[in-house]
XYZ file of C-alpha atoms in Angstrom:
144
model
C 21.399 -79.531 34.721
C 19.382 -81.869 36.986
C 15.964 -83.083 35.921
C 13.190 -81.007 37.570
C 11.087 -83.012 40.019
C 7.610 -81.636 39.390
C 5.069 -80.999 36.651
C 1.988 -79.022 37.684
C -1.037 -78.049 35.607
C -4.225 -76.246 36.668
C -7.427 -76.317 34.608
C -10.658 -74.466 35.128
C -13.350 -76.855 33.910
C -16.979 -75.818 33.450
C -18.272 -79.073 34.890
C -19.138 -80.148 38.448
C -16.556 -82.109 40.457
C -18.644 -85.291 40.258
C -18.502 -85.273 36.453
C -14.746 -84.607 36.444
C -14.294 -87.366 39.037
C -16.131 -89.822 36.803
C -13.849 -88.897 33.883
C -10.802 -89.628 36.048
C -11.903 -92.792 37.827
C -14.096 -94.925 35.559
C -12.900 -97.091 32.653
C -15.229 -95.270 30.241
C -14.154 -91.847 31.460
C -10.428 -92.493 31.727
C -10.317 -94.322 28.389
C -12.263 -91.484 26.779
C -9.466 -88.948 27.159
C -6.321 -90.652 28.505
C -5.121 -92.997 25.823
C -7.582 -95.017 23.775
C -8.930 -97.366 26.423
C -8.740 -98.161 30.111
C -9.544 -100.878 32.620
C -9.755 -100.410 36.370
C -9.267 -103.574 38.385
C -10.156 -102.078 41.744
C -10.726 -98.387 42.522
C -9.094 -98.312 45.948
C -5.648 -97.661 47.384
C -3.607 -100.681 46.345
C -5.787 -101.282 43.283
C -4.636 -101.037 39.702
C -5.764 -99.553 36.427
C -4.396 -100.050 32.929
C -4.396 -97.450 30.186
C -3.573 -98.272 26.588
C -2.942 -96.212 23.494
C -3.721 -96.984 19.846
C -0.048 -97.747 19.150
C -0.287 -100.733 21.524
C 1.525 -99.033 24.396
C 0.025 -99.862 27.802
C 0.751 -98.450 31.243
C -0.237 -99.749 34.668
C -1.433 -97.222 37.243
C -0.954 -98.287 40.882
C -3.719 -96.479 42.754
C -2.656 -94.609 45.894
C -5.501 -92.277 46.954
C -9.237 -92.455 46.268
C -11.112 -89.626 48.021
C -14.264 -88.897 45.973
C -14.731 -86.370 44.513
C -11.677 -84.490 45.804
C -8.432 -86.442 45.320
C -7.238 -89.286 43.163
C -3.637 -90.395 42.786
C -1.528 -93.169 41.369
C 2.054 -94.051 40.594
C 3.298 -95.303 37.267
C 6.490 -96.432 35.613
C 8.936 -93.932 34.195
C 9.457 -94.016 30.452
C 12.946 -95.204 29.583
C 13.458 -97.398 32.641
C 13.218 -101.190 32.411
C 9.862 -102.642 33.571
C 11.531 -104.200 36.611
C 12.838 -100.835 37.882
C 10.935 -99.877 41.060
C 11.211 -96.108 40.491
C 7.926 -94.447 39.589
C 6.427 -91.012 39.462
C 3.408 -90.005 41.537
C 0.432 -88.333 39.835
C -2.195 -86.558 41.929
C -5.449 -84.954 40.799
C -7.087 -82.468 43.171
C -10.622 -81.269 42.417
C -11.941 -78.063 43.972
C -15.534 -76.918 43.374
C -15.970 -73.357 42.219
C -18.721 -71.087 40.978
C -18.015 -71.987 37.329
C -17.368 -75.708 37.842
C -14.157 -77.399 38.980
C -10.567 -76.293 39.401
C -8.473 -79.360 38.595
C -4.859 -79.417 39.706
C -2.618 -82.184 38.373
C 0.814 -82.688 39.908
C 3.321 -85.324 38.847
C 6.428 -85.700 41.004
C 9.407 -87.996 41.211
C 11.494 -86.991 38.225
C 14.443 -85.784 40.325
C 15.354 -89.420 41.006
C 16.248 -89.828 37.327
C 19.728 -89.579 35.897
C 20.262 -86.684 33.493
C 20.333 -89.211 30.646
C 16.574 -89.753 31.188
C 15.602 -86.076 31.086
C 13.544 -86.913 27.994
C 11.069 -88.742 30.275
C 10.395 -85.464 32.083
C 10.099 -83.478 28.841
C 7.849 -86.147 27.346
C 5.480 -85.976 30.302
C 5.412 -82.155 30.202
C 4.214 -82.396 26.598
C 2.015 -85.391 27.368
C 0.091 -83.657 30.152
C -0.501 -80.616 27.965
C -2.026 -82.869 25.284
C -3.909 -85.239 27.583
C -5.469 -82.494 29.722
C -6.671 -80.685 26.600
C -8.278 -83.989 25.621
C -9.893 -84.223 29.080
C -11.479 -80.793 28.610
C -12.704 -81.783 25.139
C -14.060 -85.093 26.467
C -15.993 -83.335 29.242
C -17.361 -80.664 26.889
C -18.506 -83.292 24.369
C -20.314 -85.217 27.099
C -22.152 -82.086 28.313
């Protein structure tokens, strides 16, 4: 069975878009819920960010879209491929204001380019987004 191409998650957050945007696009915000620390070299298309986890793992995010406070996207390497492999997935966050706060939609695409032998990368990111987005909600609620 081929690897699905897309992971999509929607969260209803009880915080204004500007606060959610800050959690997605600042080193303090991003490092507060996504991994254990972050650095953003340049918040613009073509810029880069780095996210690290306590186990020493680090990922580079190549920034694609910065449209405050509505859209933010990046590409990043696919787990299981060598660092020199140019294939990446694309992650996009869309923020929509609502009466109770912000509807956040997260879509990661690009898994269909993987061979079936790397289906674990897709499954790992499905689980990862579930965990990380729960941590985003907790981070925002704690900072309220």
